[in-house]
Short mmCIF file of C-alpha atoms and ligand atoms in Angstrom, two decimals:
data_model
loop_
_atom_site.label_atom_id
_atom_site.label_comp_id
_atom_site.label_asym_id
_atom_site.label_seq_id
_atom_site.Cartn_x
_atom_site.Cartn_y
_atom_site.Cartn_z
CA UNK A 1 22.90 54.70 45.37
CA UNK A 2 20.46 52.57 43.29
CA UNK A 3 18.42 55.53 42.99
CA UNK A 4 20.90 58.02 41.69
CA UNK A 5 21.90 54.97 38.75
CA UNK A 6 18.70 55.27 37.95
CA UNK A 7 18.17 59.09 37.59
CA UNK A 8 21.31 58.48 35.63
CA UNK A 9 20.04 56.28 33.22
CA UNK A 10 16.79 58.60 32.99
CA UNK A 11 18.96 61.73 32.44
CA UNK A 12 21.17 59.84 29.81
CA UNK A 13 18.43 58.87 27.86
CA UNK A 14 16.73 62.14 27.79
CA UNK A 15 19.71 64.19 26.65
CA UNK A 16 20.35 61.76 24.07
CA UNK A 17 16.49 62.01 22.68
CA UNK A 18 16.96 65.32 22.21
CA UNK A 19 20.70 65.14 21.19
CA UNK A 20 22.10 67.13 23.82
CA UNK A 21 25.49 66.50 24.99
CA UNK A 22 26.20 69.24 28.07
CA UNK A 23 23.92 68.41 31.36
CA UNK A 24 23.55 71.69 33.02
CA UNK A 25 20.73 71.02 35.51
CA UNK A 26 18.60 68.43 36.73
CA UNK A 27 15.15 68.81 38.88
CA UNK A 28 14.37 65.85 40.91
CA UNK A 29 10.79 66.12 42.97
CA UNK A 30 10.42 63.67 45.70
CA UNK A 31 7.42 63.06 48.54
CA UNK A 32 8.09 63.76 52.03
CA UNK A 33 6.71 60.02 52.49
CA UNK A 34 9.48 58.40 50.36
CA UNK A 35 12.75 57.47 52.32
CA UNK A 36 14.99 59.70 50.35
CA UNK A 37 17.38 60.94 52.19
CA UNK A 38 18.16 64.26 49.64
CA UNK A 39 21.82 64.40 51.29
CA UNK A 40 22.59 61.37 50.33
CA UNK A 41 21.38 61.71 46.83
CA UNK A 42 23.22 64.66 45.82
CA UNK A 43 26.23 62.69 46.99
CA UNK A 44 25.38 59.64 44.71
CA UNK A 45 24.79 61.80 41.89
CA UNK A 46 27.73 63.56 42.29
CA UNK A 47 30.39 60.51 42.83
CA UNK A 48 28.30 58.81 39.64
CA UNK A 49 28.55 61.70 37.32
CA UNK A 50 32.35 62.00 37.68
CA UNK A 51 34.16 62.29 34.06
CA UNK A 52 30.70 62.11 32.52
CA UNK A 53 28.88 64.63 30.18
CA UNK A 54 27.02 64.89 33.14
CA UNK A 55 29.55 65.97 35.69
CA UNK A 56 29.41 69.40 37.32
CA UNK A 57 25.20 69.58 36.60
CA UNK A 58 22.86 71.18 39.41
CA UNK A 59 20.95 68.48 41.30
CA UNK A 60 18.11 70.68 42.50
CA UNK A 61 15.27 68.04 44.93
CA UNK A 62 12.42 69.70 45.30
CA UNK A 63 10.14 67.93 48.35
CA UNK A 64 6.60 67.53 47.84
CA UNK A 65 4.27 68.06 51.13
CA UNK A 66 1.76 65.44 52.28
CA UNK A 67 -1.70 65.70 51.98
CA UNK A 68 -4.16 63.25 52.98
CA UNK A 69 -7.86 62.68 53.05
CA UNK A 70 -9.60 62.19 56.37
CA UNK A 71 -10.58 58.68 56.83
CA UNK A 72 -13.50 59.89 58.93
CA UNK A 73 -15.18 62.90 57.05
CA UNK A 74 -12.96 62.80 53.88
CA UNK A 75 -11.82 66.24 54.30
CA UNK A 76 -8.31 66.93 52.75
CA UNK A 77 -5.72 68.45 54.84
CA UNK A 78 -1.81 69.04 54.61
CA UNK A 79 -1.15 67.84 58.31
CA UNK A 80 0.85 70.86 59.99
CA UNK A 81 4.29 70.98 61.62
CA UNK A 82 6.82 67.66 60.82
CA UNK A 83 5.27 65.01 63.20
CA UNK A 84 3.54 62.39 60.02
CA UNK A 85 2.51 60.43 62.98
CA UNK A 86 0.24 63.21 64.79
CA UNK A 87 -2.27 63.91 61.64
CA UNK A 88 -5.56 65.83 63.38
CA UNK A 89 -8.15 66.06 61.14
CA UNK A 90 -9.04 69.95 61.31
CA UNK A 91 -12.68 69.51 60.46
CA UNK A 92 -13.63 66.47 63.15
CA UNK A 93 -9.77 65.88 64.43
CA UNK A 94 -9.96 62.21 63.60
CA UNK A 95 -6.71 61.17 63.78
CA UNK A 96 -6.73 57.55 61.84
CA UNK A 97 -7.29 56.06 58.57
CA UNK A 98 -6.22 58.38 56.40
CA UNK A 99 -5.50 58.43 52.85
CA UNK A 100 -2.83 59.87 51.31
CA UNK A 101 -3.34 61.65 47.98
CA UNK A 102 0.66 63.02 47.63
CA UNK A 103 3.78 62.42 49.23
CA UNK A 104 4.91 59.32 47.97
CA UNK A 105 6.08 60.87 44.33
CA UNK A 106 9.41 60.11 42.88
CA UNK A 107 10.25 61.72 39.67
CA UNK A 108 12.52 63.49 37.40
CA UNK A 109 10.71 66.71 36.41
CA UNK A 110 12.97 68.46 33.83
CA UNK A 111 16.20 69.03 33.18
CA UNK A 112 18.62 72.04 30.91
CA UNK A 113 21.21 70.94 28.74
CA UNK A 114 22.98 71.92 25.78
CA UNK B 1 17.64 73.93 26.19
CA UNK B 2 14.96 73.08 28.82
CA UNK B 3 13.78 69.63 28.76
CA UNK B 4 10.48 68.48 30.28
CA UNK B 5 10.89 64.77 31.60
CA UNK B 6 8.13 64.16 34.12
CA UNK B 7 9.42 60.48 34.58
CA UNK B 8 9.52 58.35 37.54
CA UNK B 9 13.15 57.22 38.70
CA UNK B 10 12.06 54.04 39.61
CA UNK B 11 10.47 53.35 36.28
CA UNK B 12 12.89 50.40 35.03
CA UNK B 13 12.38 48.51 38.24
CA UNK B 14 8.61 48.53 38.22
CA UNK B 15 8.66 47.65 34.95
CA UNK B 16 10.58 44.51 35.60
CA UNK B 17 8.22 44.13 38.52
CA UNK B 18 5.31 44.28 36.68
CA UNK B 19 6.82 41.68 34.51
CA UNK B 20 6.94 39.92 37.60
CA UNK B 21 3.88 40.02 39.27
CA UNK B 22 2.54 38.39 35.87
CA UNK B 23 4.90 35.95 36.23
CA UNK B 24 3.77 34.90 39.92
CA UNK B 25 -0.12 35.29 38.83
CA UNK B 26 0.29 32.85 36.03
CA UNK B 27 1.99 29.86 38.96
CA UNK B 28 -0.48 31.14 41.88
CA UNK B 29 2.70 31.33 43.69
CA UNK B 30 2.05 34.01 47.05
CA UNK B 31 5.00 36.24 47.25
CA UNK B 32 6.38 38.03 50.63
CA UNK B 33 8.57 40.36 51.07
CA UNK B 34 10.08 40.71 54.20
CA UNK B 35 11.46 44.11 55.71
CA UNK B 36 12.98 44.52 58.86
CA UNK B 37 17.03 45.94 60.80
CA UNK B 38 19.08 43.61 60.82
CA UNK B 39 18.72 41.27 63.52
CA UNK B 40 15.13 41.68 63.89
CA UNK B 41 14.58 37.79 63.31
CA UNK B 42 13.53 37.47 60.07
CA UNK B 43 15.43 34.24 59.53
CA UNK B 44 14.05 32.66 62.41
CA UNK B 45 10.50 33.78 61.88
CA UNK B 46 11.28 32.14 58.67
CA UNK B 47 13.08 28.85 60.01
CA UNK B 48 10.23 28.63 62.38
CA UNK B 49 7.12 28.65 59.17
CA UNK B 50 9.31 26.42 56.40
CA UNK B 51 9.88 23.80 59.52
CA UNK B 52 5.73 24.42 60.69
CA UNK B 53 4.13 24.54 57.35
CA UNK B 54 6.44 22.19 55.64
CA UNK B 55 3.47 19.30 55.32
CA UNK B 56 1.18 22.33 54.03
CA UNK B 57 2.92 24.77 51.28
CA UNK B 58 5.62 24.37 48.92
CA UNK B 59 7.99 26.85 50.01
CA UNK B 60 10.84 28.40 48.99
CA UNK B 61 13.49 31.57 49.53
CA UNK B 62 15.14 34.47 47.91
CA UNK B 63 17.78 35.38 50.35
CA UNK B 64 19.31 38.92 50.04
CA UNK B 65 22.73 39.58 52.00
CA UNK B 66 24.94 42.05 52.05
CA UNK B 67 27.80 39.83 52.21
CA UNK B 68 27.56 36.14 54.01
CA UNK B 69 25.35 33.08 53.26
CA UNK B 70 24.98 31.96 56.67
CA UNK B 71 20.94 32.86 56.62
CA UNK B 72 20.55 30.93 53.20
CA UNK B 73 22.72 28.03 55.01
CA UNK B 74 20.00 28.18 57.81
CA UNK B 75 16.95 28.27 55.51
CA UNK B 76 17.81 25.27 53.73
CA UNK B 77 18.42 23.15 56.58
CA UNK B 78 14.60 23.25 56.75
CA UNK B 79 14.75 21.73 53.91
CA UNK B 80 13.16 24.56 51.20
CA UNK B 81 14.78 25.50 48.62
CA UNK B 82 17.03 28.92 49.34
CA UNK B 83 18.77 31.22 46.58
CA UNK B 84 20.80 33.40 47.86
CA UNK B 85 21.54 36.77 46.33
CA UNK B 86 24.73 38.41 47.43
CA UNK B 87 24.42 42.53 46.88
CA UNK B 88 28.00 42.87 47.38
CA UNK B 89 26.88 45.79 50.22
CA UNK B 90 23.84 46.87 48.76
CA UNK B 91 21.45 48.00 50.47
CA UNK B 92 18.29 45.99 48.76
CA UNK B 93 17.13 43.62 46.64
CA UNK B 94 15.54 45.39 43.31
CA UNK B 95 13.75 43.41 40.51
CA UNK B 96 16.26 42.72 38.43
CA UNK B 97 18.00 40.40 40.80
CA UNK B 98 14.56 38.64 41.66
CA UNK B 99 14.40 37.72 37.62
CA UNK B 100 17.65 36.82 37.95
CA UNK B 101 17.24 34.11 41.31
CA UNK B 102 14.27 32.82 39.67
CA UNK B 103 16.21 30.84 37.25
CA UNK B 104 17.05 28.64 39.95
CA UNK B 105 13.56 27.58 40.53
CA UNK B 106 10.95 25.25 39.39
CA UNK B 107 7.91 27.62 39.12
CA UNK B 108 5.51 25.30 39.41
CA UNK B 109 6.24 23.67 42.13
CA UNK B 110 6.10 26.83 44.46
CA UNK B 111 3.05 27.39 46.65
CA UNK B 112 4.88 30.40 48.89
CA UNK B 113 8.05 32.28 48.09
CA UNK B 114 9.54 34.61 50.99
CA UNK B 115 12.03 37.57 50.03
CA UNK B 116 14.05 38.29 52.79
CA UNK B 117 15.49 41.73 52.17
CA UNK B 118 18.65 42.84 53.30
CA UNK B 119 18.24 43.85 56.93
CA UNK B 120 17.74 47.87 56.54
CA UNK B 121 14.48 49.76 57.08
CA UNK B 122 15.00 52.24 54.45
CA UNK B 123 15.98 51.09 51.12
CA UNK B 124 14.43 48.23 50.45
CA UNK B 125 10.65 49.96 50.96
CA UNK B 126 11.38 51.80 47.49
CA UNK B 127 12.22 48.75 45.63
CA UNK B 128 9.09 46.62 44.07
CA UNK B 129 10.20 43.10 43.75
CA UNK B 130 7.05 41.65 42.43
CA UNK B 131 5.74 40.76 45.84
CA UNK B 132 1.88 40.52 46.68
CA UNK B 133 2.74 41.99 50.52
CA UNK B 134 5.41 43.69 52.29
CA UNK B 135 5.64 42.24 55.27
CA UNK B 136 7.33 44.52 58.33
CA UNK B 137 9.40 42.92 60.91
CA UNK B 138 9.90 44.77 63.91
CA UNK B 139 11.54 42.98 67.34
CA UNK B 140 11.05 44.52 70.58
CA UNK B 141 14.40 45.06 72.14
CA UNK B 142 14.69 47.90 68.87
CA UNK B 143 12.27 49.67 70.53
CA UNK B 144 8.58 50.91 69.80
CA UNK B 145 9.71 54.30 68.22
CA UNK B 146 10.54 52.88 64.96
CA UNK B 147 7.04 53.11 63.30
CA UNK B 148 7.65 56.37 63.56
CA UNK B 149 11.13 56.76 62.65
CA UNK B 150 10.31 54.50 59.14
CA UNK B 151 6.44 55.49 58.35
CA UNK B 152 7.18 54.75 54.63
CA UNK B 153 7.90 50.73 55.40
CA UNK B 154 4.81 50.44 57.90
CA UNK B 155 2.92 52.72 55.16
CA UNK B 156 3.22 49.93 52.82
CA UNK B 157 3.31 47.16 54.18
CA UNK B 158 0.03 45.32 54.81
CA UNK B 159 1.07 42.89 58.04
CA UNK B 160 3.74 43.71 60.81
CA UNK B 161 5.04 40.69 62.70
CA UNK B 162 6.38 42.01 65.97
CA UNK B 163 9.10 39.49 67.24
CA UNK B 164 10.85 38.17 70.14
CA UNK B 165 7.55 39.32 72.56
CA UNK B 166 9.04 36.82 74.97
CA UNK B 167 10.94 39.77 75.80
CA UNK B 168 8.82 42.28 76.76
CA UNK B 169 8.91 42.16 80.95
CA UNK B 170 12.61 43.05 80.02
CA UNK B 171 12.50 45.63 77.79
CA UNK B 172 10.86 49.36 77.60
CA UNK B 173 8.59 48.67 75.07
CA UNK B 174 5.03 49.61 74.52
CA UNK B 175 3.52 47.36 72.17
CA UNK B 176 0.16 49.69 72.14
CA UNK B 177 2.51 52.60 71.14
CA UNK B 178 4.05 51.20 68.73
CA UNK B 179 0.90 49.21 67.03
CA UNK B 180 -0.75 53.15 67.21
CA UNK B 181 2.05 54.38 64.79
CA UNK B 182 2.19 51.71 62.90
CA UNK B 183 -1.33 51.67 61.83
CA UNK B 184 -2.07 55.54 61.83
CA UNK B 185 -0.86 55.56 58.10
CA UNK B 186 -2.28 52.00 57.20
CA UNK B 187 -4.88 51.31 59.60
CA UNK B 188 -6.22 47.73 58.74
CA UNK B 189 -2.79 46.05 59.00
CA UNK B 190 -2.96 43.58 60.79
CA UNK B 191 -0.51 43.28 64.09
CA UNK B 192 1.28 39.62 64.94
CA UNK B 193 2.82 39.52 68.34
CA UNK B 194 5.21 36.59 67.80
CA UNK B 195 8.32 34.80 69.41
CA UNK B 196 10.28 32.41 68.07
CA UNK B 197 11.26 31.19 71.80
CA UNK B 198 7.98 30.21 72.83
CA UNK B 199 5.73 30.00 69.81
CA UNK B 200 3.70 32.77 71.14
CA UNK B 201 1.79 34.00 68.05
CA UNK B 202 2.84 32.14 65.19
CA UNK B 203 -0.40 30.38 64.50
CA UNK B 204 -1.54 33.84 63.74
CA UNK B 205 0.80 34.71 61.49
CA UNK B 206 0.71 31.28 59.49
CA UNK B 207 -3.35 31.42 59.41
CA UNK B 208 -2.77 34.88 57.68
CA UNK B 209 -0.49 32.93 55.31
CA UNK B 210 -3.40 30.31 54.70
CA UNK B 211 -5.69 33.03 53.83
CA UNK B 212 -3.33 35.21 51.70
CA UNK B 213 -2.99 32.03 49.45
CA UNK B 214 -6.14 30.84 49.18
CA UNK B 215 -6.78 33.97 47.98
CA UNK B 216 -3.87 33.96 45.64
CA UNK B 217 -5.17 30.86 43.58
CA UNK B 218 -8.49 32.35 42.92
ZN1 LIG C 1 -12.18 64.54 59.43
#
């Protein structure tokens, strides 16, 4: 809920900057390693924007993939399938220690208002 | 009209944590966050280091609850100081409400301040509150999947206290398992097997402590 008062706020500011007063749509991008559970966020914006310049907008959550850097031979793979626990390297198959270079992002990207 | 933003959605609360973190640097006080379910043990883990390290540290407490005090009521029969923020059912403590207990304390006379989040694995892993660690607490009768259920938390948190061991001939639990998933993301955390029954542990966890504030008042 916290996180859709935020986006809020964000948005709010935004469409005032550029004096807009309709919010049609908003683009959210989020990593696959943050905890945000999109579901729940659409439902939080929704309930939040009620009777609001914003209500009625497009909550589109785009998910970033991971990608990582081997912590053995720094090569940089997206690990396949869903299982972020099962990360082969596919140069030496190290399994341990990686890095990861995205899927932790949080952001508002853009948003289309009149 | 399209409008490019590009901004993160966290943005006010880091920048209050940032605020913060300056704010701890400048008193050398060590700050902990602790994440774990509810009923994990956090409040004993922490019952069990303000009663040990009493003679040692200046301590003191940020309690976050949903909706009781009884876990502040506990901590300060130890005799630190506890503040207890009540998030009226949120779901974590942010930064704002850190700036806000602060006012309660005498900065300077702080060697160690523990957050205890509100019990909930999720949430409060988003939220910066200034700390220097996140600290994961994980009890064995939850079972040894949830590393892998949560890998954000264990991702970011740089120790894992693993609680109520004394438990383990009773439970299915496979502390090699579960120390595997744990560290695949993060893999120099370092593990504590503790219980608050038997003391198993804790001298581990509280020479960690020793280290992570000498370290603090460089
Ligand atoms: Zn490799």
């Amino acid at each position: 809920m916290a996180i859709a008062a935020s986006l809020i706020d964000i948005v709010k500011e935004e469409m005032a900057k550029h004096n807009a007063s309709k919010l049609l749509m908003v683009r959210v991008c989020y990593g696959k390693l943050t905890n945000l559970v999109p579901e729940a966020l659409s439902f939080a914006f929704e309930v939040q924007t009620q009777q609001s310049p914003l209500e009625g907008a497009e909550l589109e959550l785009k998910e970033i993939p991971v990608t990582v850097t081997c912590g053995e031979c720094s090569t940089e793979f997206t690990p396949e399938g869903t299982d972020l626990f099962c990360m082969p390297c596919p140069s030496c198959e190290n399994l341990f220690g990686h890095t990861v270079l995205t899927g932790k992002e949080l952001y508002l990207d853009h948003l289309e208002a009149e | 009209m399209e409008i490019p933003v590009v901004r993160n959605i966290l943005e006010a609360n880091d920048k209050i944590a940032v605020n913060l973190k300056e704010l701890f640097a400048k008193h050398g006080i060590l700050v902990l966050n602790l994440i774990s379910s509810p009923g994990a043990g956090k409040t004993s883990i922490l019952e069990r280091t303000l009663t040990d390290l009493k003679d040692e540290f200046k301590m003191a407490v940020i309690e976050g609850d949903c909706q009781t005090d009884n876990d502040a009521r506990r901590v300060a029969e130890t005799g630190a100081k506890a503040v207890q923020i009540n998030t009226d059912g949120g779901c974590h403590l942010d930064s704002n409400m850190i700036t806000a207990a602060l006012a309660n304390f005498d900065m300077d006379n702080i060697d160690i301040l523990f957050i205890e989040n509100v019990g909930n694995l999720v949430c409060p892993v988003e939220f910066d509150c200034g700390e220097d660690f996140k600290i994961a607490l994980l009890s064995v009768p939850e079972g040894d999947d949830k590393p892998e259920k949560y890998p954000a938390l264990f991702e970011k948190s740089s120790a894992m206290i693993l609680n109520k061991c004394d438990l383990l001939p009773y439970v299915q639990f496979d502390v090699e398992r579960a120390k595997r998933f744990a560290t695949q993301l993060n893999k120099d955390m370092p593990v504590f097997q503790t219980s608050c029954t038997t003391s198993e542990g804790l001298d581990t966890w509280y020479e960690w402590l020793r280290t992570a504030h000498a370290a603090k008042q460089k």
